[in-house]
PDB file of C-alpha atoms in Angstrom:
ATOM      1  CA  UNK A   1       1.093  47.231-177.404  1.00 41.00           C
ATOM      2  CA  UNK A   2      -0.936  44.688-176.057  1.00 43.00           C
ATOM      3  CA  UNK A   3       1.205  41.947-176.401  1.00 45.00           C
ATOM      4  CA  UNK A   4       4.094  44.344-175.269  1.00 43.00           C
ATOM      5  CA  UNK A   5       2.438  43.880-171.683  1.00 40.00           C
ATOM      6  CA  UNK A   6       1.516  40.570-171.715  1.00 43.00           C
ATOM      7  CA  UNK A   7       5.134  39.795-172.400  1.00 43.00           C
ATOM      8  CA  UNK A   8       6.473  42.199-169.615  1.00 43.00           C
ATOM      9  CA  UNK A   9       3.662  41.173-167.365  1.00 43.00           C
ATOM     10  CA  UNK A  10       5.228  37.116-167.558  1.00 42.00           C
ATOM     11  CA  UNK A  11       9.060  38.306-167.727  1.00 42.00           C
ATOM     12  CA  UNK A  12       8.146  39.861-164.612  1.00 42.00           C
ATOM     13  CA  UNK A  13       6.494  36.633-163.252  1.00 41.00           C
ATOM     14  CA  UNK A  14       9.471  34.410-164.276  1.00 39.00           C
ATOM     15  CA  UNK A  15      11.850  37.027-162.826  1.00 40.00           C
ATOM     16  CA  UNK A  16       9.838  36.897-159.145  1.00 42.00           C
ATOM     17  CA  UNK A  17       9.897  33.126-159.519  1.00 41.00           C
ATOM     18  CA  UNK A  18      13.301  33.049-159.793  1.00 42.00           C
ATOM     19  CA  UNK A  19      13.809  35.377-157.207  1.00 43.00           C
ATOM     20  CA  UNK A  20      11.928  32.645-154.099  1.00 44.00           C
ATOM     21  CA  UNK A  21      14.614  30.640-155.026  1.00 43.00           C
ATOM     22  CA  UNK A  22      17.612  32.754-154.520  1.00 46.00           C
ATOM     23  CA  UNK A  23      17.919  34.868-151.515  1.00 47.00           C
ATOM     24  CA  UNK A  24      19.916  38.069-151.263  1.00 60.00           C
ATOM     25  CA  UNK A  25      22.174  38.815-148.737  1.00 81.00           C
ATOM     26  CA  UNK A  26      21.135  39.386-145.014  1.00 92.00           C
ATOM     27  CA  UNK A  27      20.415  38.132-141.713  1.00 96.00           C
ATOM     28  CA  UNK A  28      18.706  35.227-141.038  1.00 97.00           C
ATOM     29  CA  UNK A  29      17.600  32.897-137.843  1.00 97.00           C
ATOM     30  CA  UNK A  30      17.405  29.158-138.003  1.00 97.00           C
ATOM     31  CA  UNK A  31      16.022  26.483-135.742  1.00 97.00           C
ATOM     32  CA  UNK A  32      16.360  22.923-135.793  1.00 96.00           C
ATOM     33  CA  UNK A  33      15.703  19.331-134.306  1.00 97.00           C
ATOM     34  CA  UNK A  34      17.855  16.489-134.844  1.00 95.00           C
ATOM     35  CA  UNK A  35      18.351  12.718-134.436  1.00 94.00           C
ATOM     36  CA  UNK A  36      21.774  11.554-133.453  1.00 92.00           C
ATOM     37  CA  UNK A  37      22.895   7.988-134.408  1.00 91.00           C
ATOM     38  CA  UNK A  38      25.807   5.467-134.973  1.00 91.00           C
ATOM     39  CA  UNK A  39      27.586   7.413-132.125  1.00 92.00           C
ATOM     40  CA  UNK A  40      30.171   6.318-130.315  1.00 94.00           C
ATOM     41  CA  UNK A  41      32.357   7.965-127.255  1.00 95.00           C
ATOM     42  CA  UNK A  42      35.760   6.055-127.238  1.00 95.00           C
ATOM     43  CA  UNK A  43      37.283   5.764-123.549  1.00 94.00           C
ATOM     44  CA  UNK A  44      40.520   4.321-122.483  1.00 94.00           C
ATOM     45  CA  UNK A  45      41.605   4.128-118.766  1.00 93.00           C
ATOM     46  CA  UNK A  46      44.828   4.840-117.284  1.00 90.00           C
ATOM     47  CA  UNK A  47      47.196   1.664-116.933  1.00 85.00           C
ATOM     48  CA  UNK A  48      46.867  -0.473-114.389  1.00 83.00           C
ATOM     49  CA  UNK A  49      43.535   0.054-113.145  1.00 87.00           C
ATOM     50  CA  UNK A  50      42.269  -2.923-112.096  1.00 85.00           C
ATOM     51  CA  UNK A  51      38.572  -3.407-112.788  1.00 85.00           C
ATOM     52  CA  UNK A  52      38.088  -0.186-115.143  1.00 90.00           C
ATOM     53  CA  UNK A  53      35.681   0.069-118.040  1.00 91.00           C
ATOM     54  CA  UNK A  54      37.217  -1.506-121.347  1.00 91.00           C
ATOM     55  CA  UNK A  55      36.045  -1.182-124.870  1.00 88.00           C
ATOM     56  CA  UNK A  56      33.619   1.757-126.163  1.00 92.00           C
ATOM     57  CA  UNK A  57      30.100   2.946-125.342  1.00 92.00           C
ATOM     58  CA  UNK A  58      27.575   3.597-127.823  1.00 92.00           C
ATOM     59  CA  UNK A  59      24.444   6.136-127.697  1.00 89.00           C
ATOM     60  CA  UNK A  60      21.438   4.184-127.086  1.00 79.00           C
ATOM     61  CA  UNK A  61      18.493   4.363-129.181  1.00 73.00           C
ATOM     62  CA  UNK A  62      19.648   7.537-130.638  1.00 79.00           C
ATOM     63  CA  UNK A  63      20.231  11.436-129.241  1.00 86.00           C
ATOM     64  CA  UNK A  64      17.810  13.501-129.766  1.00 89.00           C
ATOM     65  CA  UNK A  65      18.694  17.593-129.714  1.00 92.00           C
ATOM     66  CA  UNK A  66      17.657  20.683-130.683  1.00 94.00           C
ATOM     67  CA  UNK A  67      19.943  23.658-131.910  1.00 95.00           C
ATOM     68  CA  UNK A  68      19.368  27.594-133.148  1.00 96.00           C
ATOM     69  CA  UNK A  69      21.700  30.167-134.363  1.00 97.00           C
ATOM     70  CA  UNK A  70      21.946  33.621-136.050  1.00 97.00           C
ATOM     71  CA  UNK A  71      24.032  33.697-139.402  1.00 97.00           C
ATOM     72  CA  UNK A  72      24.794  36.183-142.320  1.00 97.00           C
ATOM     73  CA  UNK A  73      24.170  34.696-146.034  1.00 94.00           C
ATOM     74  CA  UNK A  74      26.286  36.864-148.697  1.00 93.00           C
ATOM     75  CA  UNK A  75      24.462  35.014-152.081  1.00 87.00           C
ATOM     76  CA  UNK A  76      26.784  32.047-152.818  1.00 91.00           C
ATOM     77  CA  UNK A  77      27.867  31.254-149.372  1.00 93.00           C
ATOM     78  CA  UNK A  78      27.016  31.615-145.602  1.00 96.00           C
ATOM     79  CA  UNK A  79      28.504  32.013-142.340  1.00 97.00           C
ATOM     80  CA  UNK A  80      26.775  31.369-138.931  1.00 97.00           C
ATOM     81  CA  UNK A  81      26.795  30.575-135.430  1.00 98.00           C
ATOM     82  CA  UNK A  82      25.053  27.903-133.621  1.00 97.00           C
ATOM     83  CA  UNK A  83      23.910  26.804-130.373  1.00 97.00           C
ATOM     84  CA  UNK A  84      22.656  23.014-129.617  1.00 96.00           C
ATOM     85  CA  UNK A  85      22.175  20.512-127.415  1.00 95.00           C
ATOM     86  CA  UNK A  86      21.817  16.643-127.397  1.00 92.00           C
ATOM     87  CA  UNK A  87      20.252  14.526-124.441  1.00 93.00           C
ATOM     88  CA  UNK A  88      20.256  10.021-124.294  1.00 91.00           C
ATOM     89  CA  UNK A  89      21.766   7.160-123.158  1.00 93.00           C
ATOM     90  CA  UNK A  90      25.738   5.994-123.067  1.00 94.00           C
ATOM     91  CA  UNK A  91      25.530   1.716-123.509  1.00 93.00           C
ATOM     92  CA  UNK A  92      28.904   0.812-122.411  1.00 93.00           C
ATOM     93  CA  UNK A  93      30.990  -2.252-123.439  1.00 91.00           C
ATOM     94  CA  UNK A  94      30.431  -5.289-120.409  1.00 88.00           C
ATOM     95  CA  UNK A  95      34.083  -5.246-120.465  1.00 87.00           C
ATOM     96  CA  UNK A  96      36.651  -4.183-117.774  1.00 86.00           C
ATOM     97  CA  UNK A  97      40.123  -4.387-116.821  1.00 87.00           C
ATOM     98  CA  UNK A  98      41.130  -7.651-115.159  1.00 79.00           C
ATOM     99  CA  UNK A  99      40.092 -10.893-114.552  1.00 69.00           C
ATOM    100  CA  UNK A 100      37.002 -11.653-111.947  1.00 65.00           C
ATOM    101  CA  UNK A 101      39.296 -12.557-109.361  1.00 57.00           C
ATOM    102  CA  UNK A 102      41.008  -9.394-109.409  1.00 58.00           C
ATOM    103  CA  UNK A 103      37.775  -7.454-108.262  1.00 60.00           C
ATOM    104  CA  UNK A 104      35.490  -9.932-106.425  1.00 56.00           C
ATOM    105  CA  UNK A 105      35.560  -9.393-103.076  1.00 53.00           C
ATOM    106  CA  UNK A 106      36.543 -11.891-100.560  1.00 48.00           C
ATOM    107  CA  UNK A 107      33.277 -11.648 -98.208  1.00 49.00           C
ATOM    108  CA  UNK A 108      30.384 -13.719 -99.142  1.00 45.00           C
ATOM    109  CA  UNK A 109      27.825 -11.172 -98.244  1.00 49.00           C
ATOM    110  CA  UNK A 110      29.082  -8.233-100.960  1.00 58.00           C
ATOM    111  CA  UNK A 111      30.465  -9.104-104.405  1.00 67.00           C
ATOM    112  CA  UNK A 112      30.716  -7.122-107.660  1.00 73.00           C
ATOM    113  CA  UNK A 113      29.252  -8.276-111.016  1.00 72.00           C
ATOM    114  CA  UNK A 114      28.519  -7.346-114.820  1.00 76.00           C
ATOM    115  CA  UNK A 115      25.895  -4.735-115.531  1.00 77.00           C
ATOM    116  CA  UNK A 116      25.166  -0.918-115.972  1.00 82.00           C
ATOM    117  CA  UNK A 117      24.165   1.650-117.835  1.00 88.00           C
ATOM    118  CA  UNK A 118      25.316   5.770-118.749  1.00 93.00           C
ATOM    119  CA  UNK A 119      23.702   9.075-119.561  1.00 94.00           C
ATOM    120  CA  UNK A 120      25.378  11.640-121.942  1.00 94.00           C
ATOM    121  CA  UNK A 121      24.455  15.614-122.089  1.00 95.00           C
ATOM    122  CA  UNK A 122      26.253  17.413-125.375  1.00 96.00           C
ATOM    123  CA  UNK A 123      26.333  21.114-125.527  1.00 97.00           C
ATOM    124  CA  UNK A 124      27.630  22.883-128.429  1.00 97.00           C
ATOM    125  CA  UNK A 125      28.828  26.198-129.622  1.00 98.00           C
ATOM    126  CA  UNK A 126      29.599  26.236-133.333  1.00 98.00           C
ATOM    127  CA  UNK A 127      30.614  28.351-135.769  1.00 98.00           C
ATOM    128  CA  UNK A 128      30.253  27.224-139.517  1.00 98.00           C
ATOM    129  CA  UNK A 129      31.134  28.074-142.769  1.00 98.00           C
ATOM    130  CA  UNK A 130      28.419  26.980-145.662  1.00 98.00           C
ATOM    131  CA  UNK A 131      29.126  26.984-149.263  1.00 97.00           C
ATOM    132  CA  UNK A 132      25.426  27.132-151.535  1.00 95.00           C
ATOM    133  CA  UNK A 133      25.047  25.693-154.326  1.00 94.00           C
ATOM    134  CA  UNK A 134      22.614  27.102-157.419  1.00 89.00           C
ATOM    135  CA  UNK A 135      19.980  24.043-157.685  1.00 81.00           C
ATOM    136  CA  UNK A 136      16.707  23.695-159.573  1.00 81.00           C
ATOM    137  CA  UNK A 137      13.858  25.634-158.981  1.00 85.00           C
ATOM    138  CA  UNK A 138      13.296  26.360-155.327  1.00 90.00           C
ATOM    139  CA  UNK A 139      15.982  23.480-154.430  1.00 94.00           C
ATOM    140  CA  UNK A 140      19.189  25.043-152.989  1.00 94.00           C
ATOM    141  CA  UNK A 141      22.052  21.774-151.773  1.00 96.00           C
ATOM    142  CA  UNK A 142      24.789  23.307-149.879  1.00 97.00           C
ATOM    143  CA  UNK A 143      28.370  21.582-148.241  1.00 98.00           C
ATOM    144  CA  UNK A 144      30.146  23.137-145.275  1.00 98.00           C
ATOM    145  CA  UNK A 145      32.129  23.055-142.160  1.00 98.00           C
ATOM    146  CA  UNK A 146      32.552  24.291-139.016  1.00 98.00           C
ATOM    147  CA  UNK A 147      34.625  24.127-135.650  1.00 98.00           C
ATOM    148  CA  UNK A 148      33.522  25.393-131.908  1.00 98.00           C
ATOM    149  CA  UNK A 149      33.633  24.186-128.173  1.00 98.00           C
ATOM    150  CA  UNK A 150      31.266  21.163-126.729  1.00 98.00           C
ATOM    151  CA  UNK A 151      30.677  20.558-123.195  1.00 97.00           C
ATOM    152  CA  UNK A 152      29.910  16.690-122.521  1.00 97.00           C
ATOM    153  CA  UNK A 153      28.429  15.922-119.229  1.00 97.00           C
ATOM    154  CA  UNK A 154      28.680  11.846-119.246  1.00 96.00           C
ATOM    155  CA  UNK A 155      28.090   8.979-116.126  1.00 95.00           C
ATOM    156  CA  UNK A 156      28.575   5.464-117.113  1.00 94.00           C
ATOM    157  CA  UNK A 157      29.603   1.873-115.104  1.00 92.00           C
ATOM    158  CA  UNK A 158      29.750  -1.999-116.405  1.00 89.00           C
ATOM    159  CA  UNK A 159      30.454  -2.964-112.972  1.00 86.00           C
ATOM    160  CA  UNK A 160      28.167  -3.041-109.766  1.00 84.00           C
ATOM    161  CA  UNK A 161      28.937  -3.623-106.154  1.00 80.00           C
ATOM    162  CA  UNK A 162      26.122  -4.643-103.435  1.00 76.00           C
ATOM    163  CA  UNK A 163      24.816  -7.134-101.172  1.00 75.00           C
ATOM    164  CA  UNK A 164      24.642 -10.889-101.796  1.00 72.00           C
ATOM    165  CA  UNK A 165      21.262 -12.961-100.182  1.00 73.00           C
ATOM    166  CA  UNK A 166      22.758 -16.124 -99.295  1.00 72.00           C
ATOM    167  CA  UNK A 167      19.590 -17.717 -98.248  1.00 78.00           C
ATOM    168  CA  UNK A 168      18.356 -18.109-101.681  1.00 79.00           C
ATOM    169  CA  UNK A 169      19.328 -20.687-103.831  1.00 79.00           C
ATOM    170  CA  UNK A 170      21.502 -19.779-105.678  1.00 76.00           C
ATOM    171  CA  UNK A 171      22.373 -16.579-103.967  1.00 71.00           C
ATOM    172  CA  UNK A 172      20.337 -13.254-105.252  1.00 74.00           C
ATOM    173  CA  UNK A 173      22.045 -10.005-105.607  1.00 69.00           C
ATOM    174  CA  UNK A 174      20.356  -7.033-103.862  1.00 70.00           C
ATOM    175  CA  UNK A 175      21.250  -4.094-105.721  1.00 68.00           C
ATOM    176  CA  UNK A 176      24.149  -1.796-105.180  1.00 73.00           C
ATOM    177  CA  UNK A 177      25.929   0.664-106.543  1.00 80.00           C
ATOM    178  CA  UNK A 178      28.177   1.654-109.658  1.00 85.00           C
ATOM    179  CA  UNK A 179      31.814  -0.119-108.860  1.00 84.00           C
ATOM    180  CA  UNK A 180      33.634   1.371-111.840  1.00 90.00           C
ATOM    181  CA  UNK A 181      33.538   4.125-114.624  1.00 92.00           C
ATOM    182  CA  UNK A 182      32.921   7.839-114.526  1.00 95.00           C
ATOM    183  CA  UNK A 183      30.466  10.716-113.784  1.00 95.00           C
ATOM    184  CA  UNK A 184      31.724  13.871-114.639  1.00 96.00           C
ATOM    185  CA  UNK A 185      31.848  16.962-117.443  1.00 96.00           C
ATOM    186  CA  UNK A 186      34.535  18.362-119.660  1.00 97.00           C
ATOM    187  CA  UNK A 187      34.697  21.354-122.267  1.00 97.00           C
ATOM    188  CA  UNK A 188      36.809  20.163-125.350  1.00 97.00           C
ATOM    189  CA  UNK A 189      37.568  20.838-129.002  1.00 98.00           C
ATOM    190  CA  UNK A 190      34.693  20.130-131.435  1.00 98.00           C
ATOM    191  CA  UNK A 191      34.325  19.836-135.352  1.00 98.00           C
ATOM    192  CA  UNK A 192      31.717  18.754-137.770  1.00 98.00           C
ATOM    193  CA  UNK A 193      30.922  18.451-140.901  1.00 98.00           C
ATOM    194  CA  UNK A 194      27.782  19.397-142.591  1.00 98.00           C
ATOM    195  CA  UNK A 195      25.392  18.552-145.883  1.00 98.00           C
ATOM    196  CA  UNK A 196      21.986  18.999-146.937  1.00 97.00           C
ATOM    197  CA  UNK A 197      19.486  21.115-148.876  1.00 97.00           C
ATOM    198  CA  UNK A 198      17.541  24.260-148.465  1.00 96.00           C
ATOM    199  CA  UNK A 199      13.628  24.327-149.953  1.00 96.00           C
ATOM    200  CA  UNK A 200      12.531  28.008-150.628  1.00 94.00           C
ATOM    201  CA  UNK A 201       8.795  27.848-149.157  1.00 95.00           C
ATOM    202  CA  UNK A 202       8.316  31.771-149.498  1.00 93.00           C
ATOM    203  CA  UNK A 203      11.035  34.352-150.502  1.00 89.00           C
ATOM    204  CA  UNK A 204      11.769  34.672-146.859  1.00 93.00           C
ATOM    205  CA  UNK A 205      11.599  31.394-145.599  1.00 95.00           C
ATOM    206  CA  UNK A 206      13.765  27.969-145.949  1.00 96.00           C
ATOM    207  CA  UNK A 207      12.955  24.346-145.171  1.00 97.00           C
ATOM    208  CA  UNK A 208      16.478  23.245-144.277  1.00 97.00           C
ATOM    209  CA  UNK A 209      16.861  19.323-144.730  1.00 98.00           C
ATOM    210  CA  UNK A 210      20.920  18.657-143.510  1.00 97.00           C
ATOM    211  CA  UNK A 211      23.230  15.957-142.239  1.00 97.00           C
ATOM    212  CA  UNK A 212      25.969  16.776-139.906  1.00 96.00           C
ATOM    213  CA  UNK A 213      29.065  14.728-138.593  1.00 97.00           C
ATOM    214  CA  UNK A 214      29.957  15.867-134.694  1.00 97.00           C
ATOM    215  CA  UNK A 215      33.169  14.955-133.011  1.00 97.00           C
ATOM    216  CA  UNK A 216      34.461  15.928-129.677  1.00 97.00           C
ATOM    217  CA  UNK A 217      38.322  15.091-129.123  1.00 94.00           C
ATOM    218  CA  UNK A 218      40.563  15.212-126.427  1.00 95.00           C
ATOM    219  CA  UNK A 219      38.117  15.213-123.168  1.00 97.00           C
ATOM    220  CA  UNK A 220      39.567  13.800-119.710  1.00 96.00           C
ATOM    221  CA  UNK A 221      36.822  12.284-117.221  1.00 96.00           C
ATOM    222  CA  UNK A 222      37.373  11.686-113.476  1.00 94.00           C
ATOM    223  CA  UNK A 223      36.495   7.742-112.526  1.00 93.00           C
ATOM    224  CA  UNK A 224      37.138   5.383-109.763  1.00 88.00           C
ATOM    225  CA  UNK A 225      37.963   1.645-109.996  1.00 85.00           C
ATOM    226  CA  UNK A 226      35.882  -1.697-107.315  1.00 80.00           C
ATOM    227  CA  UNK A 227      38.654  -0.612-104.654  1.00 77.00           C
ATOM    228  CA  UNK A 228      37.850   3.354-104.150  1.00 78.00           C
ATOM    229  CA  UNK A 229      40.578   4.104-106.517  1.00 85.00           C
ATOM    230  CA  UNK A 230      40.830   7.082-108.643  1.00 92.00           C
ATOM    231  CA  UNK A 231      41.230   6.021-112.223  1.00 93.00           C
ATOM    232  CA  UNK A 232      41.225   8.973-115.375  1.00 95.00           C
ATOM    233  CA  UNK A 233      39.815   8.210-118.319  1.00 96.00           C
ATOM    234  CA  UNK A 234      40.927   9.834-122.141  1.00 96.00           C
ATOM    235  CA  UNK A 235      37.599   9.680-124.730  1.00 96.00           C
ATOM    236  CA  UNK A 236      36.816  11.439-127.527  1.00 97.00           C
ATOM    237  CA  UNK A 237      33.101  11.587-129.079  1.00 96.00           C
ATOM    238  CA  UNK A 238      31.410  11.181-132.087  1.00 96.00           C
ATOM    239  CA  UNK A 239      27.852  10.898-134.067  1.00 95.00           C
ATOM    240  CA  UNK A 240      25.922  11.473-137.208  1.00 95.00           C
ATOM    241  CA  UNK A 241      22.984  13.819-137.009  1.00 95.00           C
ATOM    242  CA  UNK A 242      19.675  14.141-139.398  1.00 96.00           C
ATOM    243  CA  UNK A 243      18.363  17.541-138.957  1.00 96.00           C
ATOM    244  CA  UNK A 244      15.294  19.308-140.087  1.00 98.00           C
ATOM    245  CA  UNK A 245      15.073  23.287-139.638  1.00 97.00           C
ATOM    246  CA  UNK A 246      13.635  26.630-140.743  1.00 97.00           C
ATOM    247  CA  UNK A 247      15.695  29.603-141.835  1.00 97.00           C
ATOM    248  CA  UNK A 248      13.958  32.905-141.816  1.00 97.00           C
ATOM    249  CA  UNK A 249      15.500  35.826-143.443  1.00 94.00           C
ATOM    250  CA  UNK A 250      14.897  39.388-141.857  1.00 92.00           C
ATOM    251  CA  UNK A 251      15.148  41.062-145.387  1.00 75.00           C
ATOM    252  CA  UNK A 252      12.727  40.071-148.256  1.00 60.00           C
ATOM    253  CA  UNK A 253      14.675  40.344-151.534  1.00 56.00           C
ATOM    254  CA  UNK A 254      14.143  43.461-153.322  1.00 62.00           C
ATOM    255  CA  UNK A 255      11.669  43.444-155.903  1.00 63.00           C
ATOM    256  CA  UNK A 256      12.955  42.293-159.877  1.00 66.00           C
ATOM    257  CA  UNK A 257      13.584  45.138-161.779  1.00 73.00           C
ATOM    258  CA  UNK A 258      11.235  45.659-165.023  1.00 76.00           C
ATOM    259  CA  UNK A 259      11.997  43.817-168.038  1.00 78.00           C
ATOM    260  CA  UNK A 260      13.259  46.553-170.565  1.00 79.00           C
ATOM    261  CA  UNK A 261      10.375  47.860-173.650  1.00 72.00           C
TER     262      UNK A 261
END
C-alpha cells in the first residue's frame, strides 16, 4: 500500500512537472524590449532632381524599442496582437544627385557642402500568427509570422547650405541649414518574420527569447532639393530585431489528474 503512494505521490510530481512546461489554452499578455540592427531604409528620388539624396541610409548604432500585446494560445499554436515602437538615428549615404557645380551657389558668401545626419520614429501594429513547438523540459522554440500597419516618422539631409567666412584662411563655413532630403511621416504596409524560444519560469509565466525580421514597403516622403524645389522620395524599410519579453498567462493550467490505482 505503501509503495502504492509513493508511486502515485511521484507520477503526480512528474505529471505537474510536465505540466510548467506546457501551457493550456488562454489569454496571455506579453511585454518586450528590443535591439534593432543591420537596418536599412532604401530611398530613391524622383528624376531629375538636381542635388537629391542618393544611395541608402542605415540606422545608426542600433534602434532600440519596446512593444506589448494581448494574444490567445490554443496548445500547439498562438495568435496575437502587438503594439511597438522603435526610436534612433537614420546615417544617410554622402551621396546626391549631380555634380558640385550643379548645386554650389554662385555667391561667395553662401555655398552648400557634404554633411548631415537623420532621425527615424517606427510605430507598429501587428498581428501574428505563432506556431509552438514541443521542446525539452521547460524549453518551448516556436516559428511564426505576421503582417500589420507601421507609421515611420523619418528627417534626413547629406547636403547643407549656410554662410561662408571669407576672412579666414581658407574660408570657414558657419553653419546652416539642411539643403536636401526629407522630414516627414507615412503609414504603410508592414511584415515580419519571427523566431525564438519560450522558457517556462512558473506554470504561468514565460521568458520569451525571439528574433524578428521588420519591413515597411511602399512609403512616399515629401523632400526638397538646394534650389527650394519639391522633390518625392519612394523608400521602403527594413531591420533585424533581438527581443527579450515576458508572457503571463491569466489562467494557471488545471491541476494533473491522479495517476490511476
Amino acid at each position: 500500500m505503501k509503495k502504492t503512494l509513493m508511486c502515485a505521490t511521484a507520477a503526480a510530481a512528474f505529471a505537474s512537472a510536465g505540466q510548467l512546461a506546457h501551457s493550456e489554452d488562454g489569454w496571455y499578455v506579453r511585454g518586450d524590449v528590443g535591439y534593432s540592427f543591420d537596418g536599412r531604409m532604401d530611398y530613391d528620388a524622383e528624376s531629375n532632381s538636381i542635388g537629391s539624396m542618393a544611395g541608402d541610409g542605415d540606422i545608426g548604432e542600433g534602434l532600440l524599442g519596446l512593444s506589448g500585446g494581448l494574444g490567445y494560445d490554443f496548445g500547439t499554436f498562438r495568435i496575437e496582437g502587438t503594439l511597438g515602437g522603435r526610436f534612433g538615428e537614420l546615417e544617410p549615404d554622402p551621396d546626391f544627385n549631380g555634380v558640385p557645380a550643379d548645386i554650389v551657389t554662385p555667391s561667395s558668401f553662401a555655398t552648400t557642402r557634404q554633411g548631415g545626419d537623420g532621425a527615424l520614429q517606427i510605430y507598429d501594429l501587428m498581428g501574428n500568427f505563432i506556431y509552438d513547438f514541443e521542446g525539452a523540459n521547460r524549453w518551448k522554440p516556436y516559428l511564426g509570422a505576421g503582417v500589420g500597419v507601421a507609421k515611420v516618422k523619418a528627417k534626413a539631409h547629406n547636403l547643407e547650405r549656410g554662410v561662408v567666412d571669407t576672412s579666414t584662411t581658407p574660408p570657414t563655413f558657419l553653419g546652416g541649414y539642411a539643403a536636401n532630403g526629407f522630414s516627414d511621416e507615412e503609414t504603410a504596409f508592414a511584415w515580419q518574420g519571427l523566431a525564438g524560444v519560450g522558457y517556462g519560469l512558473t506554470d504561468r509565466l514565460t521568458l520569451d527569447l525571439g528574433y524578428k525580421y521588420f519591413n515597411v514597403q511602399g512609403m512616399e516622403f515629401g523632400g526638397r532639393g538646394p534650389d527650394g524645389q519639391s522633390v518625392a522620395y519612394d523608400a521602403d524599410y527594413s531591420d533585424h530585431t533581438a527581443t527579450v519579453g515576458l508572457r503571463w498567462q491569466f489562467a494557471a493550467p488545471p491541476p494533473p489528474p491522479p495517476p490511476p490505482p
